[in-house]
PDB file of C-alpha atoms in Angstrom:
ATOM      1  CA  MET C  18      56.173 202.034  73.381  1.00  0.00           C
ATOM      2  CA  LEU C  19      56.109 204.990  70.729  1.00  0.00           C
ATOM      3  CA  SER C  20      54.026 207.524  72.363  1.00  0.00           C
ATOM      4  CA  GLN C  21      52.602 207.396  75.943  1.00  0.00           C
ATOM      5  CA  SER C  22      49.621 209.484  75.030  1.00  0.00           C
ATOM      6  CA  ARG C  23      48.476 207.888  71.878  1.00  0.00           C
ATOM      7  CA  VAL C  24      46.163 204.917  71.724  1.00  0.00           C
ATOM      8  CA  ARG C  25      47.998 202.089  69.815  1.00  0.00           C
ATOM      9  CA  ARG C  26      46.048 200.883  66.853  1.00  0.00           C
ATOM     10  CA  PHE C  27      47.261 197.714  65.014  1.00  0.00           C
ATOM     11  CA  ARG C  28      45.793 195.890  62.063  1.00  0.00           C
ATOM     12  CA  SER C  29      46.071 192.067  61.958  1.00  0.00           C
ATOM     13  CA  LEU C  30      48.625 190.671  59.855  1.00  0.00           C
ATOM     14  CA  PRO C  31      47.610 188.284  57.296  1.00  0.00           C
ATOM     15  CA  PRO C  32      48.535 184.403  57.498  1.00  0.00           C
ATOM     16  CA  SER C  33      51.821 183.934  55.622  1.00  0.00           C
ATOM     17  CA  ARG C  34      51.073 183.063  51.996  1.00  0.00           C
ATOM     18  CA  SER C  35      54.327 180.890  51.940  1.00  0.00           C
ATOM     19  CA  LYS C  36      54.937 177.528  52.732  1.00  0.00           C
ATOM     20  CA  ASN C  37      56.957 178.291  55.647  1.00  0.00           C
ATOM     21  CA  SER C  38      55.397 180.831  58.046  1.00  0.00           C
ATOM     22  CA  LEU C  39      57.494 183.941  58.492  1.00  0.00           C
ATOM     23  CA  VAL C  40      56.303 184.105  62.177  1.00  0.00           C
ATOM     24  CA  ASN C  41      57.724 180.529  62.870  1.00  0.00           C
ATOM     25  CA  GLN C  42      60.991 181.337  60.787  1.00  0.00           C
ATOM     26  CA  HIS C  43      61.841 184.337  62.757  1.00  0.00           C
ATOM     27  CA  ASP C  44      60.094 184.244  65.821  1.00  0.00           C
ATOM     28  CA  ASP C  45      63.152 182.986  67.831  1.00  0.00           C
ATOM     29  CA  ALA C  46      64.940 186.302  67.190  1.00  0.00           C
ATOM     30  CA  SER C  47      67.932 184.262  65.501  1.00  0.00           C
ATOM     31  CA  PRO C  48      68.217 186.929  62.609  1.00  0.00           C
ATOM     32  CA  LEU C  49      69.579 189.545  65.162  1.00  0.00           C
ATOM     33  CA  LEU C  50      72.829 187.615  65.574  1.00  0.00           C
ATOM     34  CA  ASP C  51      72.973 186.350  61.825  1.00  0.00           C
ATOM     35  CA  HIS C  52      72.790 189.757  60.497  1.00  0.00           C
ATOM     36  CA  GLY C  53      74.855 191.696  63.257  1.00  0.00           C
ATOM     37  CA  TRP C  54      71.663 193.706  63.882  1.00  0.00           C
ATOM     38  CA  PRO C  55      72.414 194.425  67.667  1.00  0.00           C
ATOM     39  CA  GLU C  56      74.998 197.255  66.809  1.00  0.00           C
ATOM     40  CA  LEU C  57      72.711 198.637  64.129  1.00  0.00           C
ATOM     41  CA  LEU C  58      70.063 198.794  66.773  1.00  0.00           C
ATOM     42  CA  GLN C  59      72.097 200.310  69.108  1.00  0.00           C
ATOM     43  CA  ILE C  60      72.590 203.193  66.442  1.00  0.00           C
ATOM     44  CA  LEU C  61      68.753 203.150  65.631  1.00  0.00           C
ATOM     45  CA  LEU C  62      67.763 203.429  69.392  1.00  0.00           C
ATOM     46  CA  ASP C  63      70.220 206.072  70.246  1.00  0.00           C
ATOM     47  CA  SER C  64      69.489 208.300  67.451  1.00  0.00           C
ATOM     48  CA  PHE C  65      65.608 207.942  68.049  1.00  0.00           C
ATOM     49  CA  GLN C  66      66.191 209.063  71.565  1.00  0.00           C
ATOM     50  CA  ASN C  67      68.544 211.900  70.438  1.00  0.00           C
ATOM     51  CA  ARG C  68      66.061 213.097  67.852  1.00  0.00           C
ATOM     52  CA  LEU C  69      62.946 212.735  69.536  1.00  0.00           C
ATOM     53  CA  GLY C  70      63.731 212.906  73.087  1.00  0.00           C
ATOM     54  CA  ARG C  71      62.167 209.730  74.196  1.00  0.00           C
ATOM     55  CA  GLU C  72      62.873 205.972  73.836  1.00  0.00           C
ATOM     56  CA  LEU C  73      61.648 203.789  71.031  1.00  0.00           C
ATOM     57  CA  VAL C  74      61.276 200.793  73.686  1.00  0.00           C
ATOM     58  CA  PRO C  75      62.246 200.597  77.136  1.00  0.00           C
ATOM     59  CA  ARG C  76      65.938 199.987  77.429  1.00  0.00           C
ATOM     60  CA  SER C  77      67.835 197.591  79.646  1.00  0.00           C
ATOM     61  CA  GLY C  78      71.254 198.505  79.048  1.00  0.00           C
ATOM     62  CA  ARG C  79      71.951 194.960  77.792  1.00  0.00           C
ATOM     63  CA  LEU C  80      72.513 195.321  73.789  1.00  0.00           C
ATOM     64  CA  HIS C  81      71.131 192.029  72.831  1.00  0.00           C
ATOM     65  CA  GLU C  82      68.068 192.398  75.135  1.00  0.00           C
ATOM     66  CA  ASP C  83      67.325 195.877  73.868  1.00  0.00           C
ATOM     67  CA  ALA C  84      67.664 194.440  70.153  1.00  0.00           C
ATOM     68  CA  LYS C  85      65.487 191.345  70.747  1.00  0.00           C
ATOM     69  CA  ARG C  86      62.783 193.964  72.300  1.00  0.00           C
ATOM     70  CA  VAL C  87      62.700 196.003  69.025  1.00  0.00           C
ATOM     71  CA  TYR C  88      62.780 192.740  66.922  1.00  0.00           C
ATOM     72  CA  LYS C  89      59.729 191.382  68.759  1.00  0.00           C
ATOM     73  CA  ALA C  90      58.082 194.554  69.145  1.00  0.00           C
ATOM     74  CA  PRO C  91      54.289 194.793  67.985  1.00  0.00           C
ATOM     75  CA  PHE C  92      54.857 197.857  65.741  1.00  0.00           C
ATOM     76  CA  VAL C  93      56.963 198.205  62.581  1.00  0.00           C
ATOM     77  CA  VAL C  94      60.647 199.355  62.842  1.00  0.00           C
ATOM     78  CA  VAL C  95      62.808 199.331  59.786  1.00  0.00           C
ATOM     79  CA  SER C  96      65.790 201.144  58.478  1.00  0.00           C
ATOM     80  CA  HIS C  97      67.897 201.870  55.313  1.00  0.00           C
ATOM     81  CA  ASN C  98      71.647 202.663  54.659  1.00  0.00           C
ATOM     82  CA  ASN C  99      72.956 205.797  53.441  1.00  0.00           C
ATOM     83  CA  ALA C 100      73.659 204.749  49.591  1.00  0.00           C
ATOM     84  CA  ALA C 101      72.515 206.811  46.682  1.00  0.00           C
ATOM     85  CA  ASP C 102      69.648 204.160  46.214  1.00  0.00           C
ATOM     86  CA  PRO C 103      69.398 203.022  49.867  1.00  0.00           C
ATOM     87  CA  VAL C 104      69.085 199.507  50.654  1.00  0.00           C
ATOM     88  CA  LEU C 105      67.003 198.145  53.514  1.00  0.00           C
ATOM     89  CA  THR C 106      69.287 197.202  56.650  1.00  0.00           C
ATOM     90  CA  PHE C 107      66.814 196.218  59.097  1.00  0.00           C
ATOM     91  CA  GLY C 108      63.037 195.046  59.510  1.00  0.00           C
ATOM     92  CA  ASN C 109      61.833 193.716  62.805  1.00  0.00           C
ATOM     93  CA  LEU C 110      59.347 190.868  62.768  1.00  0.00           C
ATOM     94  CA  THR C 111      56.341 192.929  62.490  1.00  0.00           C
ATOM     95  CA  ALA C 112      58.012 194.631  59.534  1.00  0.00           C
ATOM     96  CA  LEU C 113      59.152 191.232  57.771  1.00  0.00           C
ATOM     97  CA  GLN C 114      55.564 189.843  58.383  1.00  0.00           C
ATOM     98  CA  LEU C 115      53.978 193.095  56.697  1.00  0.00           C
ATOM     99  CA  TRP C 116      56.128 193.068  53.855  1.00  0.00           C
ATOM    100  CA  GLU C 117      55.960 189.401  53.594  1.00  0.00           C
ATOM    101  CA  MET C 118      59.902 188.787  53.266  1.00  0.00           C
ATOM    102  CA  THR C 119      62.684 186.915  54.996  1.00  0.00           C
ATOM    103  CA  ALA C 120      65.225 188.841  56.772  1.00  0.00           C
ATOM    104  CA  ASP C 121      67.781 187.791  54.047  1.00  0.00           C
ATOM    105  CA  THR C 122      65.469 189.130  51.175  1.00  0.00           C
ATOM    106  CA  PHE C 123      64.631 192.251  53.166  1.00  0.00           C
ATOM    107  CA  ARG C 124      68.279 193.123  53.427  1.00  0.00           C
ATOM    108  CA  GLN C 125      68.779 193.006  49.910  1.00  0.00           C
ATOM    109  CA  THR C 126      66.017 195.109  48.830  1.00  0.00           C
ATOM    110  CA  PRO C 127      66.109 198.595  47.699  1.00  0.00           C
ATOM    111  CA  SER C 128      63.977 200.749  50.189  1.00  0.00           C
ATOM    112  CA  ARG C 129      62.382 202.433  47.205  1.00  0.00           C
ATOM    113  CA  MET C 130      60.581 198.990  46.342  1.00  0.00           C
ATOM    114  CA  THR C 131      58.527 199.045  49.115  1.00  0.00           C
ATOM    115  CA  ALA C 132      56.463 201.631  47.612  1.00  0.00           C
ATOM    116  CA  GLU C 133      54.611 201.338  44.179  1.00  0.00           C
ATOM    117  CA  PRO C 134      56.399 203.249  41.412  1.00  0.00           C
ATOM    118  CA  MET C 135      53.501 205.850  41.401  1.00  0.00           C
ATOM    119  CA  HIS C 136      54.195 206.726  45.074  1.00  0.00           C
ATOM    120  CA  ARG C 137      57.990 206.773  44.992  1.00  0.00           C
ATOM    121  CA  ASP C 138      57.979 210.563  44.157  1.00  0.00           C
ATOM    122  CA  GLU C 139      56.145 211.205  47.598  1.00  0.00           C
ATOM    123  CA  ARG C 140      58.446 208.716  49.363  1.00  0.00           C
ATOM    124  CA  ALA C 141      61.538 210.597  48.123  1.00  0.00           C
ATOM    125  CA  ARG C 142      60.341 213.769  49.266  1.00  0.00           C
ATOM    126  CA  LEU C 143      59.608 212.559  52.867  1.00  0.00           C
ATOM    127  CA  LEU C 144      63.328 211.276  52.880  1.00  0.00           C
ATOM    128  CA  GLU C 145      64.604 214.643  51.689  1.00  0.00           C
ATOM    129  CA  ARG C 146      62.324 216.281  54.385  1.00  0.00           C
ATOM    130  CA  THR C 147      63.761 213.847  56.914  1.00  0.00           C
ATOM    131  CA  THR C 148      67.361 214.543  55.926  1.00  0.00           C
ATOM    132  CA  ARG C 149      66.741 218.179  56.265  1.00  0.00           C
ATOM    133  CA  ASP C 150      64.841 218.272  59.686  1.00  0.00           C
ATOM    134  CA  GLY C 151      66.426 215.185  61.288  1.00  0.00           C
ATOM    135  CA  TYR C 152      62.920 213.498  61.766  1.00  0.00           C
ATOM    136  CA  VAL C 153      59.263 213.741  60.837  1.00  0.00           C
ATOM    137  CA  ASP C 154      56.483 212.285  62.757  1.00  0.00           C
ATOM    138  CA  ASP C 155      53.565 212.966  60.733  1.00  0.00           C
ATOM    139  CA  TYR C 156      54.051 210.554  57.577  1.00  0.00           C
ATOM    140  CA  ARG C 157      51.332 208.584  55.684  1.00  0.00           C
ATOM    141  CA  GLY C 158      51.595 206.884  52.663  1.00  0.00           C
ATOM    142  CA  ILE C 159      50.981 203.558  50.728  1.00  0.00           C
ATOM    143  CA  ARG C 160      53.408 200.920  50.708  1.00  0.00           C
ATOM    144  CA  ILE C 161      53.418 197.361  49.058  1.00  0.00           C
ATOM    145  CA  SER C 162      54.512 193.878  50.277  1.00  0.00           C
ATOM    146  CA  SER C 163      56.662 191.727  48.239  1.00  0.00           C
ATOM    147  CA  THR C 164      53.374 189.724  47.131  1.00  0.00           C
ATOM    148  CA  GLY C 165      51.574 193.051  45.836  1.00  0.00           C
ATOM    149  CA  ARG C 166      49.570 193.479  48.806  1.00  0.00           C
ATOM    150  CA  ARG C 167      48.967 197.056  49.361  1.00  0.00           C
ATOM    151  CA  PHE C 168      48.535 198.987  52.880  1.00  0.00           C
ATOM    152  CA  GLN C 169      48.281 202.600  54.005  1.00  0.00           C
ATOM    153  CA  ILE C 170      50.598 203.649  56.842  1.00  0.00           C
ATOM    154  CA  GLU C 171      49.576 206.418  59.061  1.00  0.00           C
ATOM    155  CA  GLU C 172      51.396 208.626  61.869  1.00  0.00           C
ATOM    156  CA  ALA C 173      55.012 207.129  60.841  1.00  0.00           C
ATOM    157  CA  ILE C 174      57.813 208.630  62.476  1.00  0.00           C
ATOM    158  CA  VAL C 175      60.985 208.806  60.134  1.00  0.00           C
ATOM    159  CA  TRP C 176      64.405 209.760  61.502  1.00  0.00           C
ATOM    160  CA  ASN C 177      68.024 210.133  60.535  1.00  0.00           C
ATOM    161  CA  LEU C 178      70.612 207.515  61.780  1.00  0.00           C
ATOM    162  CA  HIS C 179      74.136 208.849  63.017  1.00  0.00           C
ATOM    163  CA  ASP C 180      76.747 206.618  64.592  1.00  0.00           C
ATOM    164  CA  LYS C 181      78.739 207.534  67.819  1.00  0.00           C
ATOM    165  CA  ALA C 182      81.087 209.661  65.667  1.00  0.00           C
ATOM    166  CA  GLY C 183      78.117 211.728  64.258  1.00  0.00           C
ATOM    167  CA  GLU C 184      78.372 210.300  60.740  1.00  0.00           C
ATOM    168  CA  TYR C 185      75.280 209.887  58.936  1.00  0.00           C
ATOM    169  CA  VAL C 186      74.461 206.302  58.113  1.00  0.00           C
ATOM    170  CA  GLY C 187      70.924 206.036  56.999  1.00  0.00           C
ATOM    171  CA  GLN C 188      67.381 206.510  58.120  1.00  0.00           C
ATOM    172  CA  ALA C 189      64.822 204.572  60.021  1.00  0.00           C
ATOM    173  CA  ALA C 190      61.080 204.545  60.430  1.00  0.00           C
ATOM    174  CA  THR C 191      58.563 203.079  63.010  1.00  0.00           C
ATOM    175  CA  PHE C 192      54.707 202.884  62.608  1.00  0.00           C
ATOM    176  CA  ASP C 193      51.846 201.215  64.587  1.00  0.00           C
ATOM    177  CA  HIS C 194      48.894 201.927  62.343  1.00  0.00           C
ATOM    178  CA  TRP C 195      48.293 200.492  59.010  1.00  0.00           C
ATOM    179  CA  THR C 196      45.256 199.530  56.905  1.00  0.00           C
ATOM    180  CA  PHE C 197      45.242 196.909  53.980  1.00  0.00           C
ATOM    181  CA  LEU C 198      43.991 198.206  50.987  1.00  0.00           C
ATOM    182  CA  GLU C 199      41.523 196.535  48.341  1.00  0.00           C
ATOM    183  CA  SER C 200      43.512 195.797  45.016  1.00  0.00           C
TER     184      SER C 200
END
């Protein structure tokens, strides 16, 4: 859903380079239950609505149905925890395909590894700005997949995640526009 007034622009994802297609491997949304993601996605959706005053996806009021909508959304949704060196905690199907990772690999990846070393200072500044302001909605930057494929993201929204008790538990991001870059 992202923005009602904005035209959605997507770039086609490349076919998986692995023997097992990530699309086929994850299309049934089974990682949602395998990793306890519905509860995390409740925090993600609530925090988005609280920070931005709108919904990330239409909500049904049923946790697993809402989680499935986020997982299968045609735009990227990712999150990381609040560790000193944050580790990715969620990537929807579009994110897993874009970063060319399985859900298990994704959840073990420090989020800094999604950016090339030369772009990590810029990424750190973004996260500091998000922590300070609660969210940003104008981020653009270069990221890298697990196989080294580089892509430019634009108009990303990054927001802080808070649980029901108000405790800071991490950050999340969403974007629907990316362009693959020549190597």
